[in-house]
Coordinates of C-alpha atoms in Angstrom, one line a residue:
M79 CA 81.0 116.3 -260.6
T80 CA 79.3 116.8 -257.2
G81 CA 80.6 119.7 -255.3
V82 CA 82.9 121.1 -258.1
D83 CA 82.2 124.0 -260.4
I84 CA 84.0 123.8 -263.6
V85 CA 84.6 127.0 -265.7
K86 CA 86.1 127.0 -269.0
A87 CA 87.9 129.9 -270.2
V88 CA 89.9 130.6 -273.2
S89 CA 93.4 132.0 -272.9
R90 CA 96.3 132.9 -274.9
F91 CA 99.5 131.0 -273.9
G92 CA 102.6 131.0 -276.1
G93 CA 100.7 131.9 -279.1
V94 CA 98.3 128.9 -278.6
R95 CA 94.6 129.1 -278.2
S96 CA 93.9 126.7 -275.4
V97 CA 91.0 125.8 -273.0
I98 CA 91.9 126.2 -269.2
V99 CA 89.6 124.2 -266.9
F100 CA 89.5 125.9 -263.4
S101 CA 88.5 123.2 -260.8
G102 CA 87.3 123.8 -257.3
V103 CA 86.4 127.6 -257.7
T104 CA 82.9 128.7 -257.7
I105 CA 81.6 130.6 -260.6
A106 CA 80.6 133.6 -258.3
A107 CA 84.3 133.6 -257.0
L108 CA 85.8 133.5 -260.3
A109 CA 83.6 136.2 -261.6
A110 CA 84.6 138.5 -258.7
L111 CA 88.4 137.8 -259.4
L112 CA 88.1 138.4 -263.1
A113 CA 86.2 141.7 -262.5
M114 CA 88.9 142.8 -260.1
R115 CA 91.7 141.9 -262.5
G116 CA 90.0 143.3 -265.6
R117 CA 89.4 146.7 -264.2
K118 CA 91.0 149.3 -266.5
R119 CA 93.3 146.6 -268.2
K120 CA 91.3 146.0 -271.2
H121 CA 93.4 143.5 -273.2
S122 CA 96.5 145.5 -272.7
D123 CA 99.7 143.8 -273.6
L124 CA 101.4 143.0 -270.3
S125 CA 104.1 140.7 -271.6
E126 CA 106.6 139.9 -268.8
A127 CA 109.2 139.1 -271.6
K128 CA 109.2 142.6 -272.9
S129 CA 110.2 144.3 -269.7
N130 CA 110.6 148.0 -269.7
S131 CA 112.9 149.2 -267.1
S132 CA 111.6 151.5 -264.4
D133 CA 113.0 152.8 -261.1
S134 CA 113.2 155.2 -258.3
A135 CA 114.3 157.1 -255.3
S136 CA 112.2 157.4 -252.1
D137 CA 110.7 159.2 -249.5
Q138 CA 112.0 156.7 -246.9
D139 CA 110.1 156.4 -243.6
G140 CA 112.2 154.5 -241.1
A141 CA 115.0 153.4 -243.4
S142 CA 117.8 155.2 -242.0
T143 CA 119.6 156.2 -238.8
T144 CA 117.0 159.0 -238.1
A145 CA 117.6 162.3 -236.3
G146 CA 114.0 163.2 -236.9
T147 CA 111.0 161.6 -238.2
S148 CA 111.1 161.1 -242.0
S149 CA 113.9 160.1 -244.5
S150 CA 115.0 159.6 -248.2
S151 CA 117.0 158.2 -250.9
N152 CA 117.7 158.4 -254.5
G153 CA 119.0 155.9 -257.0
E154 CA 120.7 154.6 -260.0
S155 CA 119.6 152.2 -262.7
S156 CA 119.3 149.0 -264.6
D157 CA 116.9 146.0 -264.9
S158 CA 117.9 142.5 -265.7
S159 CA 115.8 139.7 -267.2
D160 CA 115.3 136.5 -265.3
G161 CA 115.0 134.6 -268.5
H162 CA 111.6 133.4 -267.8
H163 CA 108.9 133.5 -270.5
Q164 CA 105.9 135.0 -268.9
A165 CA 102.4 135.2 -269.8
D166 CA 101.0 137.8 -272.2
D167 CA 97.6 138.5 -270.6
V168 CA 96.6 139.0 -267.1
E169 CA 94.4 135.9 -267.1
D170 CA 97.2 133.7 -268.1
I171 CA 98.4 133.4 -264.4
V172 CA 95.4 131.6 -263.4
V173 CA 96.1 127.8 -263.6
A174 CA 94.5 124.8 -262.3
G175 CA 96.0 122.3 -259.8
D176 CA 98.1 119.8 -261.4
D177 CA 96.0 116.7 -260.2
S178 CA 95.8 114.7 -263.4
S179 CA 92.5 113.6 -262.7
T180 CA 90.9 117.1 -263.5
G181 CA 92.2 117.2 -267.1
D182 CA 94.3 120.2 -266.0
S183 CA 97.8 118.8 -266.2
L184 CA 98.3 119.9 -269.8
F185 CA 98.1 123.6 -269.1
V186 CA 100.1 123.1 -266.0
R187 CA 102.9 121.4 -267.8
W188 CA 103.0 124.2 -270.4
S189 CA 103.1 126.8 -267.6
R190 CA 106.0 124.9 -266.0
R191 CA 108.1 124.9 -269.4
A192 CA 107.3 128.6 -269.7
G193 CA 108.7 129.3 -266.2
L194 CA 105.4 130.9 -265.1
V195 CA 104.3 128.4 -262.6
Q196 CA 106.6 126.1 -260.7
P197 CA 105.4 123.2 -258.6
H198 CA 106.4 123.1 -254.9
S199 CA 105.3 119.7 -253.4
A200 CA 106.4 120.6 -249.9
R201 CA 103.9 123.3 -249.7
R202 CA 101.1 122.1 -251.6
R203 CA 98.0 121.5 -249.5
K204 CA 96.4 118.2 -249.7
E205 CA 93.0 119.8 -248.9
A206 CA 93.4 121.7 -252.2
R207 CA 93.0 118.5 -254.1
L208 CA 89.6 117.9 -255.6
S209 CA 89.4 114.3 -254.4
G210 CA 87.3 114.3 -251.2
A211 CA 86.5 118.0 -251.3
A212 CA 83.4 119.2 -249.8
D213 CA 80.8 121.4 -251.6
V214 CA 82.7 124.7 -252.2
D215 CA 80.1 127.0 -251.6
D216 CA 79.0 125.3 -248.3
T217 CA 82.6 125.3 -247.1
A218 CA 83.2 129.1 -248.1
A219 CA 80.1 130.1 -246.4
A220 CA 80.9 128.3 -243.2
A221 CA 84.5 129.6 -243.2
A222 CA 83.2 133.1 -243.6
A223 CA 80.7 132.7 -240.9
A224 CA 83.3 131.4 -238.6
G225 CA 86.1 134.0 -239.6
A226 CA 88.4 131.2 -240.5
A227 CA 90.3 129.8 -243.3
S228 CA 88.7 127.0 -245.4
P229 CA 91.6 125.0 -247.0
G230 CA 91.2 124.8 -250.7
V231 CA 88.7 127.6 -251.0
P232 CA 90.3 130.5 -252.5
G233 CA 89.6 133.8 -250.8
T234 CA 89.0 132.1 -247.1
Q235 CA 92.6 131.9 -246.0
R236 CA 94.5 134.2 -243.5
V237 CA 97.3 136.4 -245.0
Y238 CA 99.9 138.4 -243.0
V239 CA 101.3 141.5 -244.6
K240 CA 104.5 143.1 -243.6
T241 CA 106.1 146.2 -245.4
F242 CA 109.4 147.9 -245.1
G243 CA 110.6 151.3 -246.3
C244 CA 109.0 154.4 -247.5
S245 CA 105.5 155.7 -247.6
H246 CA 105.0 154.7 -251.2
N247 CA 105.9 151.0 -250.1
T248 CA 103.2 151.5 -247.4
S249 CA 100.8 152.7 -250.0
D250 CA 101.6 149.7 -252.2
A251 CA 100.9 147.3 -249.1
E252 CA 97.7 149.1 -248.3
F253 CA 96.5 148.5 -252.0
M254 CA 97.5 144.9 -251.8
M255 CA 95.6 144.4 -248.5
G256 CA 92.7 146.1 -250.0
Q257 CA 92.6 143.6 -252.9
L258 CA 93.0 140.6 -250.6
S259 CA 90.5 141.8 -248.1
S260 CA 87.9 142.5 -250.9
Y261 CA 88.3 139.0 -252.2
G262 CA 87.6 137.6 -248.9
Y263 CA 90.9 136.8 -247.4
H264 CA 91.4 137.6 -243.7
L265 CA 94.3 140.1 -242.7
V266 CA 96.1 139.1 -239.6
D267 CA 98.7 140.7 -237.4
S268 CA 101.4 137.9 -237.1
P269 CA 102.9 135.4 -239.4
Q270 CA 101.9 132.6 -236.8
E271 CA 98.3 133.2 -237.5
A272 CA 98.7 133.3 -241.2
D273 CA 98.2 130.7 -243.9
V274 CA 100.4 132.9 -246.2
C275 CA 102.9 135.8 -245.7
V276 CA 103.1 138.7 -248.0
I277 CA 106.4 140.6 -247.3
N278 CA 107.0 144.1 -249.1
S279 CA 110.6 145.0 -249.3
C280 CA 112.9 148.1 -249.3
T281 CA 116.4 148.2 -251.0
V282 CA 117.6 151.7 -250.1
K283 CA 120.1 150.5 -247.8
G284 CA 121.8 147.2 -246.6
P285 CA 120.1 147.1 -243.3
S286 CA 116.6 147.6 -244.7
Q287 CA 117.3 144.8 -247.0
E288 CA 118.7 142.6 -244.2
A289 CA 115.5 143.1 -242.2
F290 CA 113.3 142.1 -245.2
M291 CA 115.4 138.9 -245.7
T292 CA 115.2 138.0 -241.9
A293 CA 111.3 138.4 -242.1
V294 CA 111.3 136.2 -245.3
Q295 CA 113.4 133.4 -243.4
R296 CA 111.5 133.4 -240.2
A297 CA 108.2 133.2 -242.2
K298 CA 109.7 130.0 -244.2
A299 CA 111.1 128.5 -240.9
M300 CA 107.5 128.4 -239.7
G301 CA 106.4 126.6 -242.8
R302 CA 104.5 129.4 -244.4
P303 CA 104.2 130.0 -248.0
V304 CA 105.8 133.3 -249.0
V305 CA 105.0 136.1 -251.4
V306 CA 107.5 138.9 -251.6
S307 CA 107.1 142.3 -253.3
G308 CA 108.8 145.6 -253.5
C309 CA 112.2 146.9 -254.6
V310 CA 114.5 144.1 -253.5
P311 CA 113.2 141.3 -255.9
Q312 CA 112.5 144.0 -258.6
A313 CA 116.1 145.5 -258.5
D314 CA 117.9 142.2 -258.3
R315 CA 116.2 138.9 -259.5
T316 CA 119.1 136.7 -258.4
I317 CA 119.3 137.5 -254.7
P318 CA 119.9 134.1 -252.7
G319 CA 117.0 133.0 -250.6
L320 CA 114.3 134.1 -252.8
E321 CA 114.3 131.1 -255.2
D322 CA 111.5 129.4 -253.5
V323 CA 109.1 132.1 -252.9
S324 CA 106.5 133.9 -255.2
V325 CA 107.4 137.4 -256.4
I326 CA 105.1 140.5 -257.3
G327 CA 107.0 143.4 -259.1
I328 CA 106.3 146.9 -258.1
T329 CA 103.7 147.4 -261.0
Q330 CA 102.0 144.3 -260.7
I331 CA 100.5 144.8 -257.1
D332 CA 97.1 144.7 -258.8
R333 CA 97.6 141.0 -259.3
V334 CA 98.4 140.0 -255.6
V335 CA 95.1 138.1 -255.4
E336 CA 96.2 135.9 -258.3
V337 CA 99.6 135.3 -256.9
V338 CA 98.6 134.5 -253.4
E339 CA 96.0 132.1 -254.6
Q340 CA 98.7 130.2 -256.7
T341 CA 101.1 130.2 -253.8
L342 CA 98.6 128.6 -251.5
Q343 CA 98.2 126.0 -253.9
G344 CA 102.0 125.1 -253.9
H345 CA 103.1 127.1 -256.9
I346 CA 105.9 129.6 -257.2
V347 CA 104.8 132.6 -259.3
R348 CA 107.2 135.3 -260.4
L349 CA 105.7 138.5 -262.0
L350 CA 108.6 141.0 -262.4
G351 CA 107.9 142.4 -265.9
K352 CA 107.1 146.3 -265.9
K353 CA 103.8 147.4 -267.2
S354 CA 101.5 150.4 -266.8
L355 CA 101.1 151.7 -263.3
P356 CA 98.4 150.0 -261.2
S357 CA 95.1 151.9 -260.9
L358 CA 94.6 154.3 -258.1
D359 CA 91.1 153.3 -257.6
L360 CA 91.9 149.8 -256.2
P361 CA 90.4 148.9 -252.9
K362 CA 92.7 149.8 -249.9
V363 CA 93.1 148.9 -246.4
R364 CA 94.9 151.7 -244.6
R365 CA 97.4 151.0 -241.9
N366 CA 96.2 154.2 -240.3
P367 CA 92.5 154.7 -241.1
H368 CA 93.0 158.6 -240.6
V369 CA 95.9 158.8 -243.1
E370 CA 95.6 158.4 -246.9
I371 CA 98.7 158.0 -248.7
I372 CA 98.5 158.7 -252.6
P373 CA 101.4 158.1 -255.0
L374 CA 101.9 160.8 -257.5
S375 CA 104.3 158.7 -259.7
T376 CA 106.9 156.0 -259.6
G377 CA 110.6 156.5 -260.4
C378 CA 112.4 159.7 -260.9
L379 CA 114.6 161.3 -263.5
G380 CA 117.8 161.2 -261.6
S381 CA 120.6 158.6 -261.7
C382 CA 122.3 159.0 -258.2
S383 CA 125.4 157.0 -258.0
Y384 CA 124.7 155.5 -254.7
C385 CA 121.0 154.5 -254.8
K386 CA 119.5 151.1 -255.6
T387 CA 116.0 151.9 -255.7
K388 CA 116.2 153.6 -259.1
H389 CA 117.0 149.8 -260.3
A390 CA 113.6 148.9 -259.2
R391 CA 111.3 151.8 -259.8
G392 CA 113.0 153.0 -262.9
K393 CA 112.3 156.2 -264.9
L394 CA 109.4 158.8 -263.9
G395 CA 105.9 157.6 -264.6
S396 CA 103.4 160.2 -263.3
Y397 CA 99.8 159.4 -262.6
E398 CA 97.2 161.4 -264.5
T399 CA 96.0 164.5 -262.4
E400 CA 92.5 163.4 -262.6
A401 CA 93.2 160.1 -261.3
I402 CA 94.9 161.7 -258.2
L403 CA 92.0 164.0 -257.7
D404 CA 89.6 161.2 -257.8
R405 CA 91.6 159.4 -255.0
V406 CA 91.6 162.7 -253.0
R407 CA 87.8 162.9 -253.3
R408 CA 87.5 159.3 -252.2
A409 CA 89.7 159.7 -249.2
I410 CA 87.8 162.9 -248.1
S411 CA 84.5 161.0 -248.3
E412 CA 85.8 158.0 -246.3
G413 CA 86.6 160.4 -243.5
V414 CA 90.5 160.5 -243.6
M415 CA 92.2 163.4 -241.8
E416 CA 95.6 163.6 -243.5
I417 CA 96.5 163.1 -247.2
W418 CA 100.0 162.4 -247.9
L419 CA 101.1 162.9 -251.4
T420 CA 104.2 160.9 -252.0
S421 CA 106.6 159.7 -254.7
E422 CA 110.4 159.2 -255.1
D423 CA 110.6 162.9 -256.2
T424 CA 107.4 164.9 -255.9
G425 CA 109.0 167.9 -257.5
A426 CA 109.2 166.1 -260.9
Y427 CA 105.7 165.2 -261.0
G428 CA 104.1 165.5 -264.2
I429 CA 107.1 166.3 -266.4
D430 CA 106.2 163.3 -268.5
L431 CA 102.5 164.4 -268.8
A432 CA 103.2 168.0 -269.7
T433 CA 102.0 169.2 -266.4
D434 CA 103.8 170.0 -263.0
I435 CA 103.6 169.6 -259.3
A436 CA 102.5 173.2 -258.8
A437 CA 99.4 172.7 -261.1
L438 CA 98.6 169.5 -259.2
L439 CA 98.8 171.1 -255.9
R440 CA 96.5 173.9 -256.8
A441 CA 94.1 171.3 -258.2
V442 CA 94.3 169.3 -254.9
V443 CA 93.6 172.6 -252.9
G444 CA 90.7 173.2 -255.3
V445 CA 89.2 169.7 -254.4
L446 CA 89.5 170.5 -250.7
E447 CA 87.8 174.0 -251.0
A448 CA 85.0 172.4 -253.0
H449 CA 84.4 169.5 -250.6
P450 CA 81.8 170.4 -248.0
G451 CA 83.1 169.8 -244.3
S452 CA 86.8 169.4 -245.3
A453 CA 87.6 172.7 -244.0
G454 CA 89.6 172.6 -240.6
R455 CA 89.2 168.7 -240.8
V456 CA 91.4 167.5 -243.8
M457 CA 95.2 168.4 -244.1
V458 CA 97.4 167.6 -246.9
R459 CA 101.2 166.9 -246.4
L460 CA 103.7 167.0 -249.5
G461 CA 106.3 164.2 -249.6
M462 CA 110.0 164.3 -250.5
T463 CA 111.2 166.4 -253.5
N464 CA 114.6 166.9 -254.7
P465 CA 116.0 170.3 -255.3
P466 CA 116.1 170.6 -259.1
Y467 CA 112.5 170.4 -260.2
M468 CA 111.1 171.9 -257.1
L469 CA 113.3 175.0 -257.6
R470 CA 111.3 175.8 -260.8
H471 CA 108.0 176.1 -259.0
C472 CA 109.3 177.7 -255.6
G473 CA 106.9 180.6 -255.8
S474 CA 103.8 178.5 -256.6
V475 CA 104.5 175.7 -254.2
G476 CA 105.2 178.3 -251.5
E477 CA 101.8 179.7 -251.9
V478 CA 100.1 176.4 -251.7
L479 CA 102.1 175.6 -248.5
R480 CA 100.4 178.8 -246.9
H481 CA 97.0 177.4 -247.5
P482 CA 95.1 176.5 -244.2
Q483 CA 94.6 172.9 -245.4
V484 CA 98.1 172.3 -246.2
Y485 CA 100.9 171.4 -243.8
E486 CA 103.9 174.0 -243.6
F487 CA 106.3 171.1 -244.2
I488 CA 108.6 169.9 -247.0
H489 CA 111.2 167.1 -247.2
V490 CA 114.3 168.1 -249.3
P491 CA 117.4 165.9 -249.1
I492 CA 120.6 167.8 -249.5
Q493 CA 122.8 164.5 -248.8
S494 CA 126.1 166.6 -248.6
G495 CA 127.1 170.3 -248.2
S496 CA 129.8 169.9 -250.6
N497 CA 129.5 170.5 -254.4
D498 CA 132.3 168.2 -255.1
T499 CA 130.6 165.4 -253.3
L500 CA 127.2 166.2 -254.8
R501 CA 128.8 165.8 -258.2
H502 CA 130.2 162.4 -257.4
M503 CA 126.8 161.5 -256.0
V504 CA 125.4 162.6 -259.3
R505 CA 122.7 164.8 -257.5
E506 CA 122.2 167.1 -260.4
Y507 CA 122.2 170.2 -258.1
T508 CA 124.5 172.5 -256.2
V509 CA 124.5 173.5 -252.5
E510 CA 123.6 176.9 -253.8
D511 CA 120.5 175.5 -255.6
F512 CA 119.4 174.0 -252.1
H513 CA 119.9 177.3 -250.5
A514 CA 117.9 179.0 -253.1
L515 CA 114.9 176.7 -252.7
V516 CA 115.0 176.6 -248.8
D517 CA 115.3 180.3 -248.7
G518 CA 112.9 181.0 -251.3
L519 CA 110.1 178.9 -249.6
K520 CA 110.8 180.2 -246.2
Q521 CA 110.4 183.9 -247.7
R522 CA 106.8 182.9 -248.4
V523 CA 106.4 180.5 -245.4
P524 CA 108.6 181.7 -242.5
R525 CA 107.7 179.0 -240.0
L526 CA 108.3 176.2 -242.7
T527 CA 109.6 173.0 -241.4
V528 CA 112.3 171.5 -243.8
A529 CA 113.4 168.1 -243.2
T530 CA 116.5 166.9 -244.9
D531 CA 118.8 164.0 -245.2
I532 CA 122.7 163.6 -244.8
I533 CA 124.8 160.8 -246.0
C534 CA 128.0 160.5 -244.0
G535 CA 131.3 158.9 -245.3
F536 CA 130.7 158.8 -249.0
P537 CA 133.6 157.3 -250.6
T538 CA 135.1 160.6 -252.0
E539 CA 134.1 162.7 -249.0
T540 CA 137.1 164.6 -247.6
D541 CA 137.3 166.4 -244.2
D542 CA 136.7 169.7 -245.9
D543 CA 133.6 168.3 -247.6
H544 CA 132.4 167.0 -244.2
Q545 CA 132.9 170.5 -242.8
Q546 CA 130.8 172.0 -245.4
T547 CA 128.0 169.8 -244.7
L548 CA 128.1 170.8 -240.9
D549 CA 128.0 174.4 -242.0
V550 CA 124.8 173.8 -244.0
I551 CA 123.1 172.4 -241.0
R552 CA 124.4 175.2 -238.7
R553 CA 123.0 177.5 -241.4
H554 CA 119.5 176.1 -241.8
K555 CA 118.8 174.4 -238.2
F556 CA 116.8 171.7 -239.7
P557 CA 114.1 170.5 -237.3
V558 CA 114.3 167.1 -238.8
L559 CA 117.5 165.5 -239.9
N560 CA 117.9 161.8 -241.2
I561 CA 121.5 160.8 -240.8
S562 CA 122.8 157.8 -242.7
Q563 CA 126.3 156.4 -243.0
F564 CA 127.1 155.3 -246.6
Y565 CA 126.1 151.8 -247.7
P566 CA 127.4 150.4 -250.9
R567 CA 124.4 149.0 -252.9
P568 CA 125.3 146.2 -255.3
G569 CA 125.0 147.2 -258.7
T570 CA 125.5 150.9 -258.1
A571 CA 128.4 153.2 -259.4
A572 CA 129.2 154.3 -255.8
A573 CA 129.7 150.7 -254.9
K574 CA 132.8 150.4 -257.1
L575 CA 134.6 153.2 -255.3
K576 CA 137.1 152.6 -252.5
R577 CA 135.3 152.8 -249.2
L578 CA 136.5 155.1 -246.3
P579 CA 137.3 153.4 -243.2
N580 CA 134.2 152.5 -241.1
H581 CA 135.6 154.6 -238.1
V582 CA 135.7 157.7 -240.4
A583 CA 132.1 157.3 -241.5
K584 CA 131.1 156.7 -237.8
T585 CA 133.1 159.7 -236.4
R586 CA 131.5 162.0 -239.0
S587 CA 128.0 160.8 -238.4
G588 CA 128.5 161.5 -234.6
E589 CA 129.7 165.0 -235.4
V590 CA 126.5 165.6 -237.6
T591 CA 124.4 164.3 -234.7
S592 CA 126.2 166.6 -232.3
V593 CA 125.5 169.7 -234.5
F594 CA 121.8 168.6 -234.8
E595 CA 121.5 168.3 -231.1
S596 CA 123.1 171.6 -230.4
Y597 CA 120.1 173.8 -231.3
E598 CA 116.3 173.9 -230.7
T599 CA 113.6 174.6 -233.2
T600 CA 110.5 174.4 -231.0
S601 CA 110.8 176.9 -228.2
W602 CA 108.8 179.4 -230.3
L603 CA 105.7 177.3 -229.5
Q604 CA 106.1 177.5 -225.6
D605 CA 102.8 178.9 -224.1
T606 CA 101.1 179.6 -227.5
V607 CA 97.7 178.1 -228.6
Q608 CA 98.0 175.9 -231.8
R609 CA 95.4 174.0 -233.8
V610 CA 96.5 170.5 -233.9
W611 CA 95.3 167.5 -236.0
F612 CA 95.2 164.2 -234.2
C613 CA 95.9 161.0 -236.1
E614 CA 97.2 158.3 -233.8
H615 CA 98.1 157.3 -230.2
S616 CA 101.4 156.9 -228.9
T617 CA 102.8 153.3 -228.6
R618 CA 105.3 154.4 -226.0
S619 CA 103.4 156.4 -223.6
Q620 CA 99.7 157.3 -222.6
H621 CA 99.3 160.2 -225.2
T622 CA 97.4 160.9 -228.3
V623 CA 99.6 162.2 -231.0
G624 CA 99.0 165.2 -233.4
H625 CA 100.5 167.8 -235.5
T626 CA 100.6 171.5 -235.8
K627 CA 100.4 173.5 -239.2
Q628 CA 104.0 173.2 -239.3
Y629 CA 103.9 169.4 -238.6
V630 CA 105.5 169.7 -235.3
K631 CA 104.4 166.7 -233.3
V632 CA 102.2 167.4 -230.3
L633 CA 101.5 165.0 -227.4
V634 CA 98.3 165.4 -225.1
R635 CA 96.9 163.2 -222.6
R636 CA 95.4 160.1 -224.4
D637 CA 91.9 160.7 -225.6
E638 CA 90.0 158.2 -227.8
Q639 CA 87.7 160.9 -229.0
L640 CA 90.5 163.1 -230.5
L641 CA 91.6 160.7 -233.2
G642 CA 90.7 161.9 -236.6
K643 CA 89.8 165.3 -235.4
S644 CA 91.6 168.8 -234.8
A645 CA 91.4 170.7 -231.6
F646 CA 93.2 173.7 -230.1
V647 CA 96.1 173.0 -227.7
R648 CA 98.1 175.2 -225.3
V649 CA 101.8 174.3 -225.4
T650 CA 103.0 173.5 -222.0
S651 CA 106.6 172.3 -222.7
T652 CA 108.8 172.2 -225.6
H653 CA 111.3 169.4 -226.5
K654 CA 113.8 168.3 -229.4
W655 CA 111.5 165.9 -231.0
H656 CA 108.0 167.1 -229.7
V657 CA 106.0 169.5 -227.7
L658 CA 103.6 168.8 -224.8
G659 CA 100.2 170.4 -224.4
E660 CA 96.7 170.6 -223.1
I661 CA 93.4 170.9 -224.9
C662 CA 92.0 174.5 -224.6
Q663 CA 89.4 176.6 -225.9
P664 CA 90.0 178.2 -229.3
P665 CA 91.7 181.8 -229.1
M666 CA 89.3 184.8 -229.5
D667 CA 90.8 185.7 -233.1
V668 CA 89.9 182.3 -234.4
E669 CA 86.6 182.2 -236.6
K670 CA 83.9 180.3 -235.2
G671 CA 83.3 176.7 -236.3
E672 CA 83.9 173.2 -235.4
P673 CA 87.5 172.3 -235.0

């Protein structure tokens, strides 16, 4: 066949040894794809039919009504089967188009019966058919040279990736973008430019899920094939509006190239079974080239009554310490300035591996100290933790937070200042535990920035419960406070409770906001000189944005040369959300060295 490479591969499918014929794919491209898929997955049984439930709670950035700059959530549990028989092996997803002239139709028919691949004629690209196809190698080369898509040639199309929710979700999206880019796909900034849209979802609250569904509907209205991923489809496989899109489960992100490839050919692919965690050595395209986000684990050990995320991410699954340290080394060598350690509960890290978060943090600091040139350049930020497990390591973690290359910042959601409400939320700690953790950390790190979250209007919350929450805010004067009204999430225990009237939740939310706005936390910085690490430009003003050691946001006059570097700043004015400053010379008591 002129212009067509035919590669025969043996695959397991439903217990039958069969020959699959791949048409229209070059040997080189197929080899690259198989190499990517095969990395660290030697014949492991990834059966979708044997789905292991796994879930989580999250360090949610932008998922709540925020009175600060970060946010959070936790969750409850359960996974349902969609009834599809799924392929046993990683290669089984790769199928030929169903043009009967190629001899591929037998496998495609088997795939359809198994529920693995469904035809979608309305989206199938005529150019993908073999009839009349130009030479694949020549077409791909021309497309690569032009930076444009070549219909029918895998790895040359344009992909738009949109993500919602937490920093863990952002990391997942970056790993997916890295794989797509490595295989030759062109990442674009809008769905209008794209040949296919990948939309990564957040299920923490109703509004975040609604925003995700709106993005899906807009992409479909433009006639774009859609691949969805993240917690929404993983937590609920029957959501209306996702029947005609491809789906990637949270542990299946290392198969995004396969799913995108098949979706572009007009198939619907659904990979929702749980398997081992995707490798941390996957290629990555960072949203911010100066920030590396490293997931420490997925899932959690809690069962919070209001949280849907646990339904998606499941029980705690931690990455091996050495895999995390390798990712830290790689990030440093690639020139990043901030390393975010994230998970649904960083304090629980390693409990399933007979290690703990304190040991990991000490090891991370050891990598920083051993890496030439990282001193003063690379900073580590610890992500969200719940009180119970972090309290066990309060002393050790406090010492790590004092290290010059670790931000004095921690995110500990309290959710309510009432023990009764915490019990109904199934939060597994008391207000006294929260006080002990925060006070213990501040004894070691007096200027520690503590971010927290509050849920207003939980169904069982009384006026007295609400007042106790206000008292906690007044006591600790949190610099960052994420305020959310209760949203009943389908399938959670709290959703079965009788809701408070909307006006009650709204009034309480307003009172929490008023208390938060009644105090200041940055005035101590006025006229001081601070070392600041700069990682981005403001999208709202002509400023470059950085953070102090306490992770206080600093704005200086926009300067392209500052990105990815640190400098000394004299603070000229302080505000609720940030401080303003000017670049200055280092103070006399600072050791000599490059900032």
